[in-house]
DNA sequence: ATGCGTATAATTGTATACAATTATACGAAA
DNA sequence: TTTCGTATAATTGTATACAATTATACGCAT
């Protein structure tokens, strides 16, 4: 009953100019192409990408709401950027919310999603052994996506997806360590098992720790030099 | 040192057409003027508000990112709405994040903000006794705002402000109970004292409970009939 | 030289025109 | 009657034109 359309929700439609501008700008900001406080001019961006101001402006409004730029009315759009401290904060927030997500997923996950999760674990172990980084990263993303989709909360799903997207660039480099890859897989497996056993508290606690570990690993592999400069500000 | 511009960050600039359209639509969606799945047409909205499609479109893009509408490319904008379950989920998420915010505020709050917070408590007690609902609601908002501003985390501040805004409409009715008002004040006071004593864990736990209580009170005063219909879906 | 005021340029805000896509109506064939 | 295809209308996507605001340059008075 109830015909369900599995409309694949694109983060931003790839086939509209606005969507492409949005994605491009977000990527450029997160990758550091545009420095903090740099002013983004509509015509300049438009010319660079070969589009008019209209889609650029719409993309700007979205970027503002994502917190990546600040728009001062009648003045301009300024890059907010993402600092190492922002990344830290997001991981702390994610730690709590991914925990909640794991808890709710335990209570609401469907048969199909549960199976997909198990499959994800086994595939990950395979690719980890083979050293297939790209597939591993993809499966890692997918694992979290499955959790988001299974928690039965539009709001939480939306929030976590945002955060996930936000730190994706930074995380890419991180998972490219085979050790962390394997450790991460193991943690995923424990979470999956807790969900399967319907032990919500355990799943929550594990997901919690999983995020902390991911962050800890990150600052132990090339991220600490940048974060330490900012730690002093804390 | 370091001239600090106290640029008051408006949620969305009131003086641009786009900002007004955005605020109006958000209010109308949250208040239930537009039903779920209802299609919003750019020209219709524009004519109703006396503006062209341009500001309407930009507002749409923002509403989409806030999750209030879903835009299907080349097709239309459909109201997502906010269900009682969404409200519940947000309160659960807020419970965790307000806790984290209280913890960080304990570690980072400035002298000035600490004093403003104390002042806020005393003023609230006064207005609670007098039965001044509007001032009480305003002070309640401000208390949380002070916390957000004091946690020293742009990301967390941004996220919590979003959530806060999201449930504002619903919450209005809620605080208009003098009992809850006083109870809420007392909880604020305990949080404030914990922050002042630099007991971060205590502050976190109190802020945590404060949110749960606020939600519990809400569903016990006129919200439960609507939520219960949705509880069955859980 | 410095500060101020005005004119000019640059930039953003909004409206409108046009293009592309999607929905609808209607008629012909089965 | 139903189904399909096509023409038409409606709606969104994009570009451009114009208005309003802000930044800049330059001359003048001090």
Coordinates of C-alpha atoms (C1' of nucleotides) in Angstrom, one line a residue:
Chain A
X1 CA 0.0 0.0 0.0
X2 CA 1.1 3.6 -0.4
X3 CA 3.2 3.8 -3.5
X4 CA 6.5 5.0 -2.3
X5 CA 8.6 7.0 -4.7
X6 CA 12.3 6.5 -3.9
X7 CA 13.1 9.9 -5.1
X8 CA 16.8 10.1 -4.7
X9 CA 17.4 13.3 -2.8
X10 CA 20.3 15.1 -4.3
X11 CA 22.0 17.5 -2.0
X12 CA 21.6 20.1 -4.7
X13 CA 20.4 19.2 -8.2
X14 CA 23.4 18.8 -10.4
X15 CA 21.7 19.7 -13.5
X16 CA 20.6 23.2 -12.8
X17 CA 23.1 26.1 -13.1
X18 CA 22.2 27.2 -9.6
X19 CA 22.9 23.7 -8.2
X20 CA 26.3 23.6 -10.0
X21 CA 27.3 27.0 -8.8
X22 CA 26.3 26.1 -5.3
X23 CA 28.3 22.9 -5.3
X24 CA 31.3 24.5 -6.9
X25 CA 31.3 27.4 -4.5
X26 CA 30.9 25.2 -1.5
X27 CA 33.7 23.0 -2.6
X28 CA 36.0 26.0 -3.3
X29 CA 35.2 27.5 0.1
X30 CA 35.7 24.3 2.0
X31 CA 38.9 23.5 0.1
X32 CA 40.3 26.9 0.9
X33 CA 40.3 28.4 -2.6
X34 CA 38.6 31.4 -1.3
X35 CA 40.2 32.8 1.9
X36 CA 38.3 33.8 4.9
X37 CA 36.7 37.3 4.7
X38 CA 37.3 37.3 1.0
X39 CA 34.5 39.1 -0.9
X40 CA 32.6 37.2 -3.5
X41 CA 31.2 39.3 -6.3
X42 CA 28.3 38.1 -8.2
X43 CA 29.4 39.1 -11.7
X44 CA 32.9 37.8 -11.2
X45 CA 31.7 34.4 -10.1
X46 CA 29.1 34.4 -12.8
X47 CA 31.7 35.2 -15.5
X48 CA 34.1 32.6 -14.1
X49 CA 31.5 29.9 -14.4
X50 CA 29.8 31.3 -17.5
X51 CA 26.4 32.0 -16.0
X52 CA 24.5 35.1 -15.2
X53 CA 24.0 36.6 -11.8
X54 CA 20.7 35.0 -11.1
X55 CA 21.8 31.4 -10.3
X56 CA 24.9 32.9 -8.5
X57 CA 22.6 34.9 -6.3
X58 CA 20.5 31.9 -5.5
X59 CA 23.5 29.9 -4.6
X60 CA 24.7 32.7 -2.4
X61 CA 21.5 32.6 -0.4
X62 CA 22.0 28.9 0.2
X63 CA 25.6 29.2 1.1
X64 CA 24.6 31.9 3.6
X65 CA 22.2 29.6 5.3
X66 CA 24.8 26.9 5.4
X67 CA 27.0 29.4 7.2
X68 CA 29.7 29.3 4.6
X69 CA 29.3 33.0 3.6
X70 CA 27.9 36.0 5.3
X71 CA 25.8 38.3 3.2
X72 CA 25.6 42.0 4.3
X73 CA 22.7 43.6 2.6
X74 CA 23.5 45.9 -0.2
X75 CA 27.2 45.3 0.5
X76 CA 28.5 41.9 -0.4
X77 CA 29.1 38.3 0.4
X78 CA 32.0 37.4 2.5
X79 CA 33.6 34.0 3.0
X80 CA 33.2 32.6 6.5
X81 CA 35.2 29.5 5.8
X82 CA 35.7 26.5 8.0
X83 CA 38.4 26.6 10.6
X84 CA 40.0 23.7 12.4
X85 CA 38.0 24.7 15.5
X86 CA 34.8 24.5 13.4
X87 CA 35.7 21.0 12.5
X88 CA 36.4 20.1 16.1
X89 CA 33.1 21.6 17.2
X90 CA 31.2 19.8 14.5
X91 CA 32.7 16.5 15.5
X92 CA 31.7 17.1 19.1
X93 CA 28.1 17.9 18.0
X94 CA 28.1 15.0 15.7
X95 CA 29.3 12.7 18.4
X96 CA 26.1 13.5 20.4
X97 CA 23.8 13.4 17.5
X98 CA 25.2 10.3 15.8
X99 CA 24.7 8.7 19.1
X100 CA 21.0 9.7 19.2
X101 CA 20.7 8.6 15.6
X102 CA 22.1 5.2 16.4
X103 CA 19.6 5.0 19.3
X104 CA 16.7 5.8 17.1
X105 CA 17.9 3.6 14.3
X106 CA 17.9 0.7 16.7
X107 CA 14.3 1.4 17.4
X108 CA 13.2 2.0 13.8
X109 CA 15.5 0.3 11.3
X110 CA 13.8 -1.8 8.6
X111 CA 14.7 -5.3 7.6
X112 CA 16.1 -4.0 4.3
X113 CA 18.3 -1.3 5.8
X114 CA 19.5 -3.7 8.4
X115 CA 20.6 -6.1 5.7
X116 CA 22.2 -3.3 3.7
X117 CA 24.1 -2.3 6.8
X118 CA 25.5 -5.8 7.3
X119 CA 26.4 -6.0 3.7
X120 CA 28.2 -2.7 4.0
X121 CA 30.3 -4.1 6.9
X122 CA 31.4 -7.2 5.0
X123 CA 32.2 -5.2 1.9
X124 CA 34.2 -2.8 3.9
X125 CA 36.2 -5.5 5.4
X126 CA 37.0 -6.8 2.0
X127 CA 38.1 -3.5 0.6
X128 CA 40.0 -2.7 3.7
X129 CA 42.1 -5.8 3.2
X130 CA 42.6 -5.0 -0.4
X131 CA 43.5 -1.4 0.4
X132 CA 40.9 0.1 -1.8
X133 CA 40.7 3.5 -0.4
X134 CA 38.0 5.0 -2.6
X135 CA 35.5 2.2 -2.1
X136 CA 36.3 2.3 1.6
X137 CA 35.5 6.0 1.8
X138 CA 32.4 5.4 -0.2
X139 CA 31.2 2.6 2.1
X140 CA 32.0 4.7 5.1
X141 CA 29.8 7.4 3.9
X142 CA 27.1 5.0 3.0
X143 CA 27.2 3.4 6.5
X144 CA 26.4 6.7 8.0
X145 CA 23.8 7.4 5.4
X146 CA 22.0 4.2 6.2
X147 CA 21.9 5.2 9.8
X148 CA 20.5 8.6 8.9
X149 CA 17.8 7.0 6.8
X150 CA 16.9 4.5 9.5
X151 CA 16.5 6.8 12.4
X152 CA 13.0 7.8 11.3
X153 CA 13.6 11.4 11.9
X154 CA 13.6 13.9 9.1
X155 CA 15.1 16.6 11.3
X156 CA 17.9 14.5 12.6
X157 CA 18.6 13.1 9.2
X158 CA 18.8 16.5 7.7
X159 CA 21.0 17.9 10.4
X160 CA 23.5 15.1 10.3
X161 CA 23.7 15.1 6.6
X162 CA 24.6 18.7 6.7
X163 CA 27.3 18.1 9.2
X164 CA 28.6 15.1 7.3
X165 CA 28.8 17.1 4.1
X166 CA 30.5 19.9 5.9
X167 CA 33.4 17.9 7.1
X168 CA 33.6 15.7 4.1
X169 CA 36.5 17.5 2.5
X170 CA 38.6 17.3 5.6
X171 CA 37.7 13.7 6.3
X172 CA 38.7 12.5 2.9
X173 CA 42.4 12.8 3.7
X174 CA 41.8 11.2 7.1
X175 CA 40.3 7.9 6.0
X176 CA 43.2 7.4 3.6
X177 CA 45.0 5.7 6.4
X178 CA 44.5 1.9 6.2
X179 CA 44.8 1.6 10.0
X180 CA 42.0 4.0 10.7
X181 CA 40.1 2.4 7.9
X182 CA 40.2 -0.9 9.6
X183 CA 39.5 0.6 13.1
X184 CA 36.6 2.5 11.7
X185 CA 35.2 -0.6 10.1
X186 CA 35.4 -2.5 13.4
X187 CA 33.6 0.3 15.2
X188 CA 30.9 0.3 12.5
X189 CA 30.6 -3.5 13.0
X190 CA 30.1 -3.0 16.7
X191 CA 27.4 -0.4 16.1
X192 CA 25.7 -2.6 13.6
X193 CA 25.7 -5.5 16.0
X194 CA 24.3 -3.4 18.8
X195 CA 21.5 -2.2 16.5
X196 CA 20.8 -5.8 15.5
X197 CA 20.7 -6.8 19.1
X198 CA 18.2 -4.0 19.8
X199 CA 20.5 -2.5 22.4
X200 CA 19.9 1.1 21.8
X201 CA 22.0 2.5 24.7
X202 CA 25.0 0.4 23.5
X203 CA 24.5 1.6 19.9
X204 CA 24.3 5.2 21.1
X205 CA 27.4 4.9 23.2
X206 CA 29.4 3.2 20.4
X207 CA 28.4 5.8 17.8
X208 CA 29.3 8.4 20.3
X209 CA 32.8 7.0 20.7
X210 CA 33.1 6.3 17.0
X211 CA 32.9 10.0 16.3
X212 CA 35.4 11.0 19.0
X213 CA 37.8 8.4 17.7
X214 CA 37.5 9.6 14.1
X215 CA 38.3 13.1 15.3
X216 CA 41.1 12.0 17.5
X217 CA 42.6 10.0 14.6
X218 CA 42.3 13.0 12.4
X219 CA 44.2 15.4 14.6
X220 CA 46.9 12.7 15.0
X221 CA 47.5 12.6 11.3
X222 CA 48.4 16.0 9.9
X223 CA 45.6 18.0 11.3
X224 CA 47.1 18.8 14.7
X225 CA 49.5 21.4 13.5
X226 CA 46.7 23.5 12.2
X227 CA 44.3 22.9 15.1
X228 CA 47.0 23.6 17.7
X229 CA 47.3 27.2 16.5
X230 CA 43.6 27.5 17.1
X231 CA 43.6 25.7 20.4
X232 CA 45.3 28.7 22.0
X233 CA 42.2 30.7 21.2
X234 CA 40.0 28.4 23.2
Chain B
X1 CA 42.8 45.9 20.8
X2 CA 41.0 44.4 17.9
X3 CA 38.1 46.7 17.3
X4 CA 35.0 44.5 17.6
X5 CA 32.0 45.4 15.6
X6 CA 28.9 44.3 17.3
X7 CA 27.1 43.6 14.1
X8 CA 23.7 42.5 15.2
X9 CA 23.0 39.5 13.2
X10 CA 19.5 39.5 11.9
X11 CA 18.1 36.1 11.1
X12 CA 17.2 37.4 7.8
X13 CA 17.3 41.1 6.9
X14 CA 13.9 42.6 7.5
X15 CA 14.5 45.4 5.0
X16 CA 15.0 43.5 1.8
X17 CA 12.1 42.0 -0.1
X18 CA 13.7 38.6 -0.1
X19 CA 14.1 38.7 3.7
X20 CA 10.5 39.7 4.2
X21 CA 9.2 37.0 1.8
X22 CA 11.4 34.5 3.6
X23 CA 10.2 35.4 7.0
X24 CA 6.6 35.6 5.9
X25 CA 6.6 32.2 4.2
X26 CA 8.4 30.6 7.1
X27 CA 5.9 32.0 9.5
X28 CA 3.0 30.9 7.3
X29 CA 4.4 27.4 6.9
X30 CA 5.1 27.0 10.6
X31 CA 1.8 28.3 11.6
X32 CA 0.0 26.0 9.2
X33 CA -1.4 28.4 6.7
X34 CA 0.1 26.3 4.0
X35 CA -0.7 22.6 4.3
X36 CA 1.7 19.8 3.9
X37 CA 2.4 18.9 0.3
X38 CA 0.8 22.1 -0.9
X39 CA 2.5 23.5 -4.0
X40 CA 3.8 27.1 -3.8
X41 CA 3.8 28.9 -7.1
X42 CA 6.3 31.7 -7.5
X43 CA 3.9 34.1 -9.3
X44 CA 1.1 33.5 -6.9
X45 CA 3.2 34.2 -3.8
X46 CA 4.8 37.2 -5.6
X47 CA 1.5 38.7 -6.4
X48 CA 0.1 38.1 -2.9
X49 CA 3.1 39.9 -1.4
X50 CA 3.4 42.5 -4.2
X51 CA 6.8 41.5 -5.4
X52 CA 8.3 39.9 -8.4
X53 CA 9.5 36.3 -8.7
X54 CA 13.1 37.1 -8.0
X55 CA 12.9 37.6 -4.3
X56 CA 10.4 34.8 -4.0
X57 CA 12.7 32.4 -5.7
X58 CA 15.6 33.4 -3.4
X59 CA 13.4 32.9 -0.4
X60 CA 12.4 29.5 -1.7
X61 CA 16.0 28.4 -1.9
X62 CA 16.5 29.3 1.7
X63 CA 13.4 27.7 2.8
X64 CA 14.5 24.5 1.0
X65 CA 17.7 24.5 3.0
X66 CA 15.8 25.0 6.2
X67 CA 13.9 21.9 5.2
X68 CA 10.5 23.7 5.2
X69 CA 9.9 23.1 1.5
X70 CA 11.1 20.7 -1.0
X71 CA 12.0 22.0 -4.5
X72 CA 11.7 19.6 -7.4
X73 CA 13.7 21.0 -10.3
X74 CA 11.5 22.3 -13.1
X75 CA 8.5 21.2 -11.3
X76 CA 7.7 23.1 -8.1
X77 CA 8.1 23.9 -4.4
X78 CA 6.2 21.7 -2.0
X79 CA 5.6 22.5 1.7
X80 CA 7.3 20.0 4.0
X81 CA 5.8 21.5 7.1
X82 CA 6.6 20.8 10.7
X83 CA 4.8 17.9 12.4
X84 CA 4.5 17.4 16.1
X85 CA 7.0 14.6 15.7
X86 CA 9.4 17.1 14.2
X87 CA 9.0 19.3 17.2
X88 CA 9.6 16.3 19.5
X89 CA 12.8 15.4 17.5
X90 CA 14.1 18.9 17.7
X91 CA 13.6 19.0 21.4
X92 CA 15.5 15.8 21.8
X93 CA 18.3 17.1 19.6
X94 CA 18.3 20.4 21.4
X95 CA 18.4 18.7 24.7
X96 CA 21.8 17.2 23.8
X97 CA 23.1 20.3 22.1
X98 CA 21.9 22.8 24.7
X99 CA 23.7 20.6 27.2
X100 CA 26.9 20.9 25.2
X101 CA 26.3 24.6 24.8
X102 CA 26.0 25.0 28.6
X103 CA 29.2 23.1 29.1
X104 CA 31.1 25.2 26.6
X105 CA 29.6 28.4 27.9
X106 CA 30.8 27.4 31.4
X107 CA 34.3 27.2 30.0
X108 CA 34.2 30.4 27.8
X109 CA 31.6 32.9 29.1
X110 CA 32.8 36.4 29.5
X111 CA 32.3 38.6 32.6
X112 CA 29.8 40.8 30.7
X113 CA 27.7 37.8 29.5
X114 CA 27.8 36.3 33.0
X115 CA 26.4 39.5 34.4
X116 CA 23.8 39.8 31.7
X117 CA 22.7 36.3 32.5
X118 CA 22.3 37.0 36.2
X119 CA 20.4 40.1 35.3
X120 CA 18.2 38.1 33.0
X121 CA 17.3 35.7 35.9
X122 CA 16.4 38.5 38.3
X123 CA 14.3 40.3 35.7
X124 CA 12.6 37.1 34.8
X125 CA 11.7 36.5 38.5
X126 CA 10.2 40.0 38.6
X127 CA 8.1 39.6 35.5
X128 CA 7.0 36.1 36.5
X129 CA 5.6 37.4 39.7
X130 CA 3.9 40.2 37.9
X131 CA 2.5 37.9 35.2
X132 CA 4.1 39.7 32.3
X133 CA 4.0 37.0 29.7
X134 CA 5.5 38.9 26.8
X135 CA 8.5 40.1 28.7
X136 CA 8.9 36.6 30.2
X137 CA 9.0 35.0 26.8
X138 CA 11.5 37.7 25.6
X139 CA 13.7 37.0 28.5
X140 CA 13.5 33.3 28.0
X141 CA 14.6 33.7 24.4
X142 CA 17.4 36.0 25.5
X143 CA 18.7 33.6 28.2
X144 CA 19.2 31.0 25.6
X145 CA 20.7 33.5 23.2
X146 CA 23.3 34.5 25.9
X147 CA 24.2 30.9 26.2
X148 CA 24.6 30.5 22.5
X149 CA 26.7 33.6 22.3
X150 CA 28.9 32.4 25.2
X151 CA 29.7 28.9 24.1
X152 CA 32.4 30.3 21.7
X153 CA 31.4 28.0 18.9
X154 CA 30.1 29.5 15.7
X155 CA 28.8 26.2 14.6
X156 CA 26.9 25.3 17.7
X157 CA 25.5 28.8 18.0
X158 CA 24.3 28.6 14.4
X159 CA 22.7 25.2 14.8
X160 CA 20.9 26.0 18.1
X161 CA 19.7 29.3 16.8
X162 CA 18.1 27.5 13.9
X163 CA 16.4 25.0 16.1
X164 CA 15.3 27.7 18.5
X165 CA 13.8 29.6 15.6
X166 CA 12.2 26.5 14.3
X167 CA 10.1 25.7 17.4
X168 CA 9.5 29.3 18.4
X169 CA 6.0 29.4 17.0
X170 CA 5.0 26.3 18.9
X171 CA 6.8 27.4 22.1
X172 CA 5.0 30.7 22.3
X173 CA 1.8 29.1 23.4
X174 CA 3.7 27.0 25.8
X175 CA 5.4 29.6 28.0
X176 CA 2.1 31.4 28.4
X177 CA 1.5 29.3 31.5
X178 CA 2.7 31.1 34.6
X179 CA 3.6 27.8 36.3
X180 CA 5.9 26.7 33.6
X181 CA 7.2 30.2 33.4
X182 CA 8.3 30.1 37.0
X183 CA 9.6 26.5 36.7
X184 CA 11.5 27.5 33.6
X185 CA 13.0 30.5 35.4
X186 CA 14.1 28.3 38.3
X187 CA 15.8 25.9 35.9
X188 CA 17.5 28.9 34.2
X189 CA 18.8 30.0 37.6
X190 CA 20.2 26.6 38.4
X191 CA 22.0 26.6 35.0
X192 CA 23.3 30.0 35.6
X193 CA 24.7 29.1 39.0
X194 CA 26.3 26.0 37.7
X195 CA 28.0 28.1 35.0
X196 CA 29.1 30.6 37.6
X197 CA 30.5 27.9 39.8
X198 CA 32.4 26.6 36.7
X199 CA 30.7 23.2 37.1
X200 CA 30.5 22.3 33.4
X201 CA 29.1 18.9 33.9
X202 CA 26.4 20.1 36.2
X203 CA 25.5 22.9 33.7
X204 CA 25.3 20.4 30.9
X205 CA 23.1 18.1 32.8
X206 CA 20.8 20.9 33.9
X207 CA 20.5 22.3 30.4
X208 CA 19.7 18.8 29.2
X209 CA 16.9 18.3 31.7
X210 CA 15.6 21.9 31.1
X211 CA 14.9 21.0 27.5
X212 CA 13.2 17.7 28.3
X213 CA 11.1 19.5 30.9
X214 CA 10.1 22.2 28.5
X215 CA 9.0 19.6 26.0
X216 CA 7.2 17.5 28.6
X217 CA 5.3 20.6 29.8
X218 CA 4.4 21.4 26.2
X219 CA 2.8 18.0 25.5
X220 CA 0.9 18.3 28.8
X221 CA -0.7 21.5 27.7
X222 CA -2.7 21.2 24.5
X223 CA 0.0 19.7 22.4
X224 CA -0.6 16.1 23.3
X225 CA -3.7 15.6 21.3
X226 CA -1.8 16.4 18.1
X227 CA 1.3 14.5 19.0
X228 CA -0.5 11.4 20.1
X229 CA -1.8 10.9 16.6
X230 CA 1.7 10.9 15.4
X231 CA 3.1 8.8 18.2
X232 CA 1.4 5.9 16.6
X233 CA 3.6 6.3 13.6
X234 CA 6.7 5.9 15.8
Chain C
dA1 C1' 48.8 67.9 3.6
dT2 C1' 44.1 66.9 5.5
dG3 C1' 39.4 66.7 5.7
dC4 C1' 35.0 67.2 3.6
dG5 C1' 31.5 67.1 0.0
dT6 C1' 30.0 65.8 -4.4
dA7 C1' 30.2 63.3 -8.6
dT8 C1' 31.1 59.0 -10.6
dA9 C1' 31.7 54.2 -10.7
dA10 C1' 30.8 49.7 -8.9
dT11 C1' 27.9 46.5 -6.7
dT12 C1' 23.8 44.6 -5.0
dG13 C1' 18.4 44.5 -5.2
dT14 C1' 14.4 43.9 -8.0
dA15 C1' 11.7 43.5 -12.1
dT16 C1' 10.9 41.8 -16.4
dA17 C1' 11.8 39.2 -20.7
dC18 C1' 12.8 35.1 -22.8
dA19 C1' 14.1 29.9 -22.9
dA20 C1' 13.3 25.3 -21.3
dT21 C1' 10.7 22.2 -19.1
dT22 C1' 6.5 20.2 -17.5
dA23 C1' 1.4 19.9 -17.1
dT24 C1' -3.0 20.0 -19.4
dA25 C1' -6.5 19.7 -23.0
dC26 C1' -8.2 17.8 -26.8
dG27 C1' -8.9 15.0 -30.7
dA28 C1' -7.9 10.8 -33.4
dA29 C1' -7.3 5.9 -33.6
dA30 C1' -8.3 1.5 -31.6
Chain D
dT1 C1' -14.7 4.4 -23.8
dT2 C1' -9.9 4.2 -23.6
dT3 C1' -5.3 5.3 -25.0
dC4 C1' -2.0 7.7 -27.2
dG5 C1' 0.0 11.7 -29.4
dT6 C1' 0.3 16.4 -30.2
dA7 C1' -0.6 21.1 -29.5
dT8 C1' -1.3 24.5 -26.1
dA9 C1' -0.8 26.5 -21.7
dA10 C1' 1.4 27.0 -17.3
dT11 C1' 5.4 27.0 -14.6
dT12 C1' 10.1 27.1 -13.6
dG13 C1' 15.1 28.3 -15.1
dT14 C1' 18.1 31.8 -16.7
dA15 C1' 19.5 36.2 -18.6
dT16 C1' 19.2 40.9 -18.8
dA17 C1' 17.6 45.6 -17.8
dC18 C1' 16.8 49.0 -14.5
dA19 C1' 16.7 50.9 -9.6
dA20 C1' 18.8 51.6 -5.2
dT21 C1' 22.6 51.5 -2.4
dT22 C1' 27.4 51.7 -1.4
dA23 C1' 32.2 52.4 -2.6
dT24 C1' 35.7 55.3 -4.8
dA25 C1' 37.9 59.3 -6.8
dC26 C1' 38.6 63.9 -7.1
dG27 C1' 38.5 68.7 -6.3
dC28 C1' 38.1 72.3 -3.1
dA29 C1' 38.4 74.6 1.2
dT30 C1' 41.0 75.0 5.3

